[in-house]
PDB file of C-alpha atoms in Angstrom:
ATOM      1  CA  UNK Y   1      -0.282  -0.206   0.002  1.00 65.00           C
ATOM      2  CA  UNK Y   2       1.394   3.247  -0.690  1.00 74.00           C
ATOM      3  CA  UNK Y   3       1.383   6.111   1.247  1.00 84.00           C
ATOM      4  CA  UNK Y   4       0.370   9.645  -1.016  1.00 87.00           C
ATOM      5  CA  UNK Y   5       2.430  13.458  -0.320  1.00 89.00           C
ATOM      6  CA  UNK Y   6       0.795  16.619  -1.096  1.00 91.00           C
ATOM      7  CA  UNK Y   7       3.641  19.749  -1.383  1.00 93.00           C
ATOM      8  CA  UNK Y   8       3.851  22.649  -2.748  1.00 94.00           C
ATOM      9  CA  UNK Y   9       6.734  23.538  -4.980  1.00 94.00           C
ATOM     10  CA  UNK Y  10       8.109  26.963  -6.460  1.00 94.00           C
ATOM     11  CA  UNK Y  11       9.064  26.783  -9.934  1.00 94.00           C
ATOM     12  CA  UNK Y  12      11.422  29.278  -9.782  1.00 93.00           C
ATOM     13  CA  UNK Y  13      13.935  28.230  -6.685  1.00 93.00           C
ATOM     14  CA  UNK Y  14      12.205  24.981  -6.074  1.00 92.00           C
ATOM     15  CA  UNK Y  15      11.127  26.149  -2.522  1.00 94.00           C
ATOM     16  CA  UNK Y  16       8.708  24.099  -0.051  1.00 93.00           C
ATOM     17  CA  UNK Y  17       6.266  24.597   1.835  1.00 93.00           C
ATOM     18  CA  UNK Y  18       2.882  21.913   3.323  1.00 91.00           C
ATOM     19  CA  UNK Y  19       0.450  24.025   2.041  1.00 91.00           C
ATOM     20  CA  UNK Y  20      -0.123  26.584  -0.982  1.00 90.00           C
ATOM     21  CA  UNK Y  21      -0.020  29.196  -0.863  1.00 89.00           C
ATOM     22  CA  UNK Y  22       0.139  32.525  -4.296  1.00 91.00           C
ATOM     23  CA  UNK Y  23       3.063  33.883  -2.955  1.00 93.00           C
ATOM     24  CA  UNK Y  24       7.225  32.232  -2.586  1.00 93.00           C
ATOM     25  CA  UNK Y  25       8.597  33.974   1.129  1.00 92.00           C
ATOM     26  CA  UNK Y  26      11.635  32.677  -0.493  1.00 92.00           C
ATOM     27  CA  UNK Y  27      12.213  33.985  -4.328  1.00 92.00           C
ATOM     28  CA  UNK Y  28       9.322  36.809  -3.427  1.00 93.00           C
ATOM     29  CA  UNK Y  29       7.455  35.628  -7.651  1.00 94.00           C
ATOM     30  CA  UNK Y  30       3.785  35.370  -7.354  1.00 94.00           C
ATOM     31  CA  UNK Y  31       2.040  32.075  -9.100  1.00 93.00           C
ATOM     32  CA  UNK Y  32       5.149  29.837  -9.020  1.00 93.00           C
ATOM     33  CA  UNK Y  33       3.598  27.762  -6.322  1.00 94.00           C
ATOM     34  CA  UNK Y  34       3.304  24.098  -7.271  1.00 93.00           C
ATOM     35  CA  UNK Y  35       1.114  20.834  -6.204  1.00 93.00           C
ATOM     36  CA  UNK Y  36       3.713  17.747  -6.282  1.00 92.00           C
ATOM     37  CA  UNK Y  37       1.905  15.100  -5.266  1.00 91.00           C
ATOM     38  CA  UNK Y  38       5.083  11.987  -4.438  1.00 86.00           C
ATOM     39  CA  UNK Y  39       3.404   7.908  -3.381  1.00 85.00           C
ATOM     40  CA  UNK Y  40       5.428   5.949  -1.337  1.00 80.00           C
ATOM     41  CA  UNK Y  41       5.676   2.916  -0.797  1.00 77.00           C
ATOM     42  CA  UNK Y  42       4.657   1.883   3.231  1.00 73.00           C
ATOM     43  CA  UNK Y  43       7.346  -0.168   4.363  1.00 71.00           C
ATOM     44  CA  UNK Y  44       6.065  -2.635   7.471  1.00 70.00           C
ATOM     45  CA  UNK Y  45       8.690  -3.552  10.203  1.00 71.00           C
ATOM     46  CA  UNK Y  46       9.037  -7.011  10.749  1.00 70.00           C
ATOM     47  CA  UNK Y  47       8.251  -8.513  13.675  1.00 71.00           C
ATOM     48  CA  UNK Y  48      11.440 -10.669  15.268  1.00 78.00           C
ATOM     49  CA  UNK Y  49       8.423 -12.033  17.227  1.00 80.00           C
ATOM     50  CA  UNK Y  50       8.266 -15.714  16.237  1.00 83.00           C
ATOM     51  CA  UNK Y  51       4.627 -16.523  15.082  1.00 84.00           C
ATOM     52  CA  UNK Y  52       2.201 -17.794  18.464  1.00 85.00           C
ATOM     53  CA  UNK Y  53       1.408 -21.065  18.020  1.00 88.00           C
ATOM     54  CA  UNK Y  54      -2.158 -22.111  17.785  1.00 91.00           C
ATOM     55  CA  UNK Y  55      -3.065 -24.435  21.447  1.00 91.00           C
ATOM     56  CA  UNK Y  56      -5.839 -26.381  22.364  1.00 92.00           C
ATOM     57  CA  UNK Y  57      -7.321 -24.930  25.329  1.00 91.00           C
ATOM     58  CA  UNK Y  58      -7.359 -28.737  27.083  1.00 91.00           C
ATOM     59  CA  UNK Y  59      -3.448 -29.579  25.996  1.00 90.00           C
ATOM     60  CA  UNK Y  60      -2.366 -26.048  29.299  1.00 88.00           C
ATOM     61  CA  UNK Y  61      -0.943 -28.096  31.832  1.00 88.00           C
ATOM     62  CA  UNK Y  62      -3.254 -26.726  34.746  1.00 84.00           C
ATOM     63  CA  UNK Y  63       0.008 -24.782  37.948  1.00 84.00           C
ATOM     64  CA  UNK Y  64      -1.188 -24.330  41.057  1.00 84.00           C
ATOM     65  CA  UNK Y  65      -1.026 -20.310  41.097  1.00 86.00           C
ATOM     66  CA  UNK Y  66      -0.354 -18.561  44.556  1.00 89.00           C
ATOM     67  CA  UNK Y  67      -3.610 -16.030  45.559  1.00 92.00           C
ATOM     68  CA  UNK Y  68      -3.457 -12.997  48.015  1.00 91.00           C
ATOM     69  CA  UNK Y  69      -6.948 -12.245  50.101  1.00 94.00           C
ATOM     70  CA  UNK Y  70      -7.679  -9.049  49.970  1.00 93.00           C
ATOM     71  CA  UNK Y  71     -10.369 -10.278  53.355  1.00 93.00           C
ATOM     72  CA  UNK Y  72     -12.927  -9.213  51.630  1.00 94.00           C
ATOM     73  CA  UNK Y  73     -14.568 -12.357  50.762  1.00 95.00           C
ATOM     74  CA  UNK Y  74     -16.865 -11.270  48.403  1.00 95.00           C
ATOM     75  CA  UNK Y  75     -14.711  -9.566  46.690  1.00 95.00           C
ATOM     76  CA  UNK Y  76     -12.536 -12.093  46.299  1.00 95.00           C
ATOM     77  CA  UNK Y  77     -14.839 -14.287  45.144  1.00 96.00           C
ATOM     78  CA  UNK Y  78     -14.918 -11.831  42.311  1.00 94.00           C
ATOM     79  CA  UNK Y  79     -11.589 -12.579  41.839  1.00 94.00           C
ATOM     80  CA  UNK Y  80     -10.896 -16.124  41.918  1.00 92.00           C
ATOM     81  CA  UNK Y  81     -10.110 -16.336  45.214  1.00 94.00           C
ATOM     82  CA  UNK Y  82      -7.766 -13.658  45.734  1.00 94.00           C
ATOM     83  CA  UNK Y  83      -5.478 -11.463  43.954  1.00 92.00           C
ATOM     84  CA  UNK Y  84      -2.957 -13.444  41.779  1.00 92.00           C
ATOM     85  CA  UNK Y  85       0.456 -11.748  42.708  1.00 86.00           C
ATOM     86  CA  UNK Y  86       1.938  -9.864  41.012  1.00 84.00           C
ATOM     87  CA  UNK Y  87      -1.445  -8.927  38.715  1.00 87.00           C
ATOM     88  CA  UNK Y  88      -2.271  -5.517  37.802  1.00 88.00           C
ATOM     89  CA  UNK Y  89      -6.412  -5.220  38.140  1.00 88.00           C
ATOM     90  CA  UNK Y  90      -8.325  -2.609  36.383  1.00 89.00           C
ATOM     91  CA  UNK Y  91     -11.314  -2.224  38.112  1.00 90.00           C
ATOM     92  CA  UNK Y  92     -14.398   0.606  35.703  1.00 90.00           C
ATOM     93  CA  UNK Y  93     -17.200   1.272  36.612  1.00 92.00           C
ATOM     94  CA  UNK Y  94     -20.339   4.818  36.111  1.00 93.00           C
ATOM     95  CA  UNK Y  95     -19.384   6.643  38.708  1.00 90.00           C
ATOM     96  CA  UNK Y  96     -20.269   7.386  41.862  1.00 91.00           C
ATOM     97  CA  UNK Y  97     -21.082   3.155  42.461  1.00 95.00           C
ATOM     98  CA  UNK Y  98     -17.909   2.551  45.218  1.00 93.00           C
ATOM     99  CA  UNK Y  99     -15.336   2.044  42.994  1.00 93.00           C
ATOM    100  CA  UNK Y 100     -12.778   4.245  44.884  1.00 92.00           C
ATOM    101  CA  UNK Y 101     -14.287   3.254  47.880  1.00 94.00           C
ATOM    102  CA  UNK Y 102     -13.335  -1.302  47.285  1.00 94.00           C
ATOM    103  CA  UNK Y 103      -9.890  -0.323  46.320  1.00 92.00           C
ATOM    104  CA  UNK Y 104      -9.198   1.860  49.580  1.00 93.00           C
ATOM    105  CA  UNK Y 105     -10.338  -1.003  51.245  1.00 93.00           C
ATOM    106  CA  UNK Y 106      -8.131  -3.807  49.874  1.00 92.00           C
ATOM    107  CA  UNK Y 107      -5.540  -1.713  49.780  1.00 90.00           C
ATOM    108  CA  UNK Y 108      -5.239  -1.758  53.385  1.00 90.00           C
ATOM    109  CA  UNK Y 109      -6.032  -5.109  53.734  1.00 90.00           C
ATOM    110  CA  UNK Y 110      -3.121  -6.041  51.654  1.00 87.00           C
ATOM    111  CA  UNK Y 111       0.376  -5.560  52.279  1.00 81.00           C
ATOM    112  CA  UNK Y 112       2.190  -3.030  49.450  1.00 81.00           C
ATOM    113  CA  UNK Y 113       0.099  -1.591  47.591  1.00 83.00           C
ATOM    114  CA  UNK Y 114       0.730   0.594  45.401  1.00 86.00           C
ATOM    115  CA  UNK Y 115      -2.729   2.954  44.304  1.00 85.00           C
ATOM    116  CA  UNK Y 116      -3.022   5.182  41.210  1.00 86.00           C
ATOM    117  CA  UNK Y 117      -5.316   7.179  40.434  1.00 86.00           C
ATOM    118  CA  UNK Y 118      -5.939   9.174  37.420  1.00 85.00           C
ATOM    119  CA  UNK Y 119      -9.275  10.765  38.436  1.00 85.00           C
ATOM    120  CA  UNK Y 120      -8.959  12.349  42.880  1.00 90.00           C
ATOM    121  CA  UNK Y 121      -6.154  14.338  44.422  1.00 92.00           C
ATOM    122  CA  UNK Y 122      -3.910  12.913  47.183  1.00 93.00           C
ATOM    123  CA  UNK Y 123      -6.572  14.958  49.739  1.00 95.00           C
ATOM    124  CA  UNK Y 124      -9.789  13.313  48.644  1.00 94.00           C
ATOM    125  CA  UNK Y 125      -8.116  10.150  49.254  1.00 93.00           C
ATOM    126  CA  UNK Y 126      -6.550  11.089  52.022  1.00 94.00           C
ATOM    127  CA  UNK Y 127     -10.353  12.630  53.305  1.00 95.00           C
ATOM    128  CA  UNK Y 128     -11.348   9.018  51.343  1.00 94.00           C
ATOM    129  CA  UNK Y 129      -9.245   7.031  53.509  1.00 93.00           C
ATOM    130  CA  UNK Y 130     -10.023   8.725  57.192  1.00 95.00           C
ATOM    131  CA  UNK Y 131     -13.883   8.225  56.847  1.00 94.00           C
ATOM    132  CA  UNK Y 132     -12.985   4.903  56.038  1.00 93.00           C
ATOM    133  CA  UNK Y 133     -10.396   4.196  58.898  1.00 92.00           C
ATOM    134  CA  UNK Y 134      -7.977   3.450  56.828  1.00 88.00           C
ATOM    135  CA  UNK Y 135      -4.454   4.207  57.684  1.00 79.00           C
TER     136      UNK Y 135
END
């Protein structure tokens, strides 16, 4: 697949512009700018990764995965028995349903937790923690 590039070139001095202009700023001549369309081949970068092998899920060996309990039974149940060590959990939902409150409670019960918020300030998180009695 080719990529089309359009540039505007002065026929008098060869100055190039990204869009048409009536006067060439380089040589000062009027009406000397013409459109040039070029097609360049798009080169796809080859990957050094090996192609994935198709595997029947029934043939995958089962490995016992250690899970960390959040000490909130319902949350552990949703996670299949707790948090898988080294995993990342993204919680989403409508505004005001308690996502931040739930996760702050979970964070207070699990050791070495990194709480990242893209919407709340440190002060808002601190106020919620105080309300919940989380330290």
